[in-house]
């Protein structure tokens, strides 16, 4: 009986609760509609596609290293197919890149987002590198939006150390089993030299 309940919870988490958490995460921003967005660990495009709906005049870049152990069926073609089905393929771009070494120039994105991805980096130093990269590529005045399980509070601590302001976090949120948190953090305009 308990294994049936656990299976039902896993299914509900994957089908509905994850989507609800993702929408709540994106709603932590007042969207203008022309933002340039980065989705780190975009998988099959759950967040990237919803972000694209919110930026009809913007662009969304999804990066991933497509580890099948983390998410089955994640590959660049899958997200392209899903973006086309959602009618947003004109503004969703997919690249094979590692969160720890992003190829973008400093201050490229208005919004850097990530959903249940960074915890897949096994070591704390690697996760710290990914958060430092997110901070580097977000513009002054731009926002970082992250939901993750297990380590999200340490990401927020790192961002505060870098100088993030207007931090808001919500949780605990139980998805699948491990506890997660969602948060937003803003890079202040006066740090424009970073
Ligand atoms: C659980 S899936 C989540 C996918 C998507 N964000 C979602 O919410 O449906 C985690 C994703 O992170 C990706 N990933 C893991 N380590 C990564 C890294 N170092 N850089 C970029 N992507 C990574 C995996 O390949 C996988 O697609």
Coordinates of C-alpha atoms and ligand atoms in Angstrom, one line a residue:
X1 CA 0.0 0.0 0.0
X2 CA 2.8 2.4 1.0
X3 CA 4.7 1.7 -2.3
X4 CA 1.5 2.4 -4.2
X5 CA 1.1 5.8 -2.4
X6 CA 4.8 6.6 -3.1
X7 CA 4.3 5.7 -6.8
X8 CA 1.2 7.9 -7.0
X9 CA 3.1 10.8 -5.3
X10 CA 5.9 10.5 -7.8
X11 CA 3.5 10.5 -10.7
X12 CA 1.6 13.5 -9.3
X13 CA 4.9 15.3 -8.7
X14 CA 6.1 14.7 -12.3
X15 CA 2.8 15.5 -14.0
X16 CA 1.3 18.4 -12.0
X17 CA 3.2 19.6 -9.0
X18 CA 6.4 20.3 -10.9
X19 CA 4.6 22.4 -13.4
X20 CA 2.8 24.3 -10.7
X21 CA 6.1 25.0 -8.9
X22 CA 7.6 26.1 -12.2
X23 CA 4.8 28.5 -12.9
X24 CA 5.0 29.9 -9.4
X25 CA 8.8 30.4 -9.9
X26 CA 8.3 32.3 -13.1
X27 CA 5.6 34.4 -11.5
X28 CA 8.2 35.7 -9.0
X29 CA 9.0 38.2 -11.9
X30 CA 6.9 41.0 -13.3
X31 CA 7.6 40.2 -17.0
X32 CA 8.0 43.1 -19.5
X33 CA 7.7 40.6 -22.4
X34 CA 11.0 41.5 -24.2
X35 CA 13.5 39.8 -21.9
X36 CA 16.5 37.6 -22.9
X37 CA 16.3 34.5 -20.7
X38 CA 18.7 31.7 -20.0
X39 CA 17.3 28.3 -18.7
X40 CA 20.1 26.3 -17.1
X41 CA 19.6 22.5 -17.4
X42 CA 16.5 23.0 -19.7
X43 CA 15.8 19.2 -20.2
X44 CA 12.8 18.8 -22.4
X45 CA 11.9 22.5 -22.0
X46 CA 9.3 22.7 -19.2
X47 CA 10.5 26.1 -18.0
X48 CA 12.0 27.4 -21.2
X49 CA 8.7 27.0 -23.1
X50 CA 6.7 28.7 -20.3
X51 CA 9.2 31.5 -20.2
X52 CA 8.9 31.9 -24.0
X53 CA 5.2 32.4 -23.6
X54 CA 5.9 35.3 -21.2
X55 CA 8.4 37.0 -23.6
X56 CA 6.6 37.3 -26.9
X57 CA 9.2 40.0 -27.9
X58 CA 12.2 38.3 -26.2
X59 CA 14.3 35.1 -26.6
X60 CA 14.9 32.1 -24.4
X61 CA 18.2 30.1 -24.5
X62 CA 18.2 26.6 -23.0
X63 CA 21.5 24.9 -22.1
X64 CA 21.9 21.3 -21.0
X65 CA 24.4 18.5 -21.2
X66 CA 21.6 16.0 -21.8
X67 CA 22.4 13.4 -19.0
X68 CA 19.8 10.7 -19.6
X69 CA 20.2 9.6 -15.9
X70 CA 18.8 12.9 -14.8
X71 CA 15.8 13.0 -17.2
X72 CA 14.8 10.5 -19.8
X73 CA 14.3 11.7 -23.3
X74 CA 16.2 15.0 -22.8
X75 CA 17.9 16.0 -26.0
X76 CA 17.9 19.1 -28.2
X77 CA 15.4 17.7 -30.6
X78 CA 12.9 17.0 -27.8
X79 CA 12.8 20.6 -26.7
X80 CA 12.6 21.8 -30.3
X81 CA 9.6 19.6 -30.9
X82 CA 8.0 20.7 -27.6
X83 CA 8.6 24.4 -28.4
X84 CA 7.1 24.0 -31.9
X85 CA 4.0 22.3 -30.4
X86 CA 3.6 25.2 -28.0
X87 CA 4.0 27.7 -30.9
X88 CA 7.1 29.4 -29.4
X89 CA 9.9 27.9 -31.6
X90 CA 10.7 31.3 -33.1
X91 CA 12.2 32.4 -29.8
X92 CA 13.5 29.2 -28.1
X93 CA 17.2 28.4 -28.8
X94 CA 18.9 25.2 -27.5
X95 CA 22.6 24.8 -26.9
X96 CA 24.8 22.0 -25.5
X97 CA 26.7 23.7 -22.7
X98 CA 27.7 22.9 -19.1
X99 CA 26.3 25.1 -16.4
X100 CA 29.8 25.4 -14.8
X101 CA 31.3 26.9 -17.9
X102 CA 28.8 29.0 -19.8
X103 CA 30.0 30.4 -23.2
X104 CA 28.2 33.7 -22.8
X105 CA 29.7 37.1 -22.2
X106 CA 29.2 38.8 -18.8
X107 CA 25.8 40.5 -18.3
X108 CA 24.1 38.9 -21.3
X109 CA 20.7 37.9 -19.8
X110 CA 17.8 39.8 -18.2
X111 CA 16.7 36.6 -16.5
X112 CA 18.7 33.4 -15.6
X113 CA 16.4 30.6 -14.5
X114 CA 16.8 27.0 -13.5
X115 CA 14.5 24.2 -12.4
X116 CA 15.6 21.0 -10.7
X117 CA 18.9 20.9 -12.5
X118 CA 21.8 22.2 -10.5
X119 CA 21.5 19.5 -7.8
X120 CA 22.5 17.1 -10.5
X121 CA 26.1 18.4 -10.2
X122 CA 27.5 16.0 -7.7
X123 CA 30.1 18.2 -5.9
X124 CA 29.5 21.4 -3.9
X125 CA 32.3 23.2 -5.8
X126 CA 30.7 22.4 -9.1
X127 CA 27.3 23.7 -7.9
X128 CA 29.1 26.9 -6.6
X129 CA 30.7 27.3 -10.0
X130 CA 27.2 27.0 -11.7
X131 CA 25.8 29.7 -9.4
X132 CA 28.8 31.9 -10.0
X133 CA 28.2 31.5 -13.8
X134 CA 24.5 32.4 -13.4
X135 CA 25.6 35.5 -11.5
X136 CA 28.2 36.5 -14.1
X137 CA 25.9 36.3 -17.1
X138 CA 22.9 38.1 -15.6
X139 CA 22.7 41.8 -16.3
X140 CA 22.7 44.4 -13.5
X141 CA 19.1 44.9 -12.7
X142 CA 18.4 41.3 -13.9
X143 CA 17.0 38.5 -12.0
X144 CA 17.9 34.9 -11.1
X145 CA 15.0 32.5 -10.6
X146 CA 15.8 29.0 -9.2
X147 CA 13.9 26.1 -7.9
X148 CA 15.9 23.1 -6.8
X149 CA 15.9 20.3 -4.3
X150 CA 18.4 19.7 -1.5
X151 CA 20.9 22.6 -2.0
X152 CA 18.8 25.6 -3.0
X153 CA 19.4 27.5 0.2
X154 CA 23.2 27.3 -0.3
X155 CA 22.8 28.8 -3.8
X156 CA 21.0 31.7 -2.3
X157 CA 23.7 32.2 0.3
X158 CA 26.3 32.3 -2.5
X159 CA 24.3 34.9 -4.4
X160 CA 23.9 37.1 -1.3
X161 CA 27.7 36.9 -0.9
X162 CA 28.1 38.1 -4.5
X163 CA 25.8 41.0 -3.7
X164 CA 22.3 39.9 -4.7
X165 CA 19.4 42.0 -3.4
X166 CA 15.7 41.6 -3.2
X167 CA 16.0 37.9 -2.4
X168 CA 12.8 36.1 -1.8
X169 CA 12.5 32.4 -1.1
X170 CA 9.6 30.0 -0.7
X171 CA 9.5 26.5 0.8
X172 CA 9.9 23.9 1.8
X173 CA 8.4 22.4 -1.3
X174 CA 8.3 18.6 -1.4
X175 CA 8.7 17.3 -4.9
X176 CA 9.2 13.5 -5.4
X177 CA 10.7 13.2 -1.9
X178 CA 13.6 15.6 -1.3
X179 CA 12.7 19.0 0.0
X180 CA 13.1 22.0 -2.4
X181 CA 13.0 25.7 -2.3
X182 CA 12.3 28.3 -5.0
X183 CA 13.8 31.8 -4.9
X184 CA 14.5 34.9 -6.8
X185 CA 17.5 37.2 -6.5
X186 CA 18.3 40.5 -8.2
X187 CA 21.7 41.8 -9.3
X188 CA 21.9 45.4 -8.3
X189 CA 22.4 48.1 -11.0
X190 CA 25.3 49.6 -9.0
X191 CA 27.3 46.4 -9.4
X192 CA 27.6 47.2 -13.1
X193 CA 31.4 46.7 -13.1
X194 CA 30.9 42.9 -12.3
Ligands
LIG1 C1 15.8 16.7 -13.6 S1 16.2 17.4 -15.2 C2 15.3 18.9 -15.2 C3 15.0 19.4 -16.6 C4 14.1 20.7 -16.7 N1 14.7 21.8 -16.1 C5 12.8 20.4 -16.0 O1 12.5 21.0 -14.9 O2 12.0 19.6 -16.5 C6 17.9 18.0 -14.9 C7 18.6 18.5 -16.2 O3 19.8 19.1 -15.8 C8 20.8 18.7 -16.8 N2 22.1 18.9 -16.2 C9 22.8 18.2 -15.3 N3 24.0 18.7 -15.0 C10 24.1 19.8 -15.9 C11 25.2 20.7 -16.1 N4 26.4 20.6 -15.4 N5 25.0 21.6 -17.0 C12 23.9 21.7 -17.7 N6 22.8 20.9 -17.5 C13 23.0 19.9 -16.6 C14 20.5 17.2 -17.1 O4 21.0 16.8 -18.3 C15 18.9 17.3 -17.1 O5 18.4 17.5 -18.4

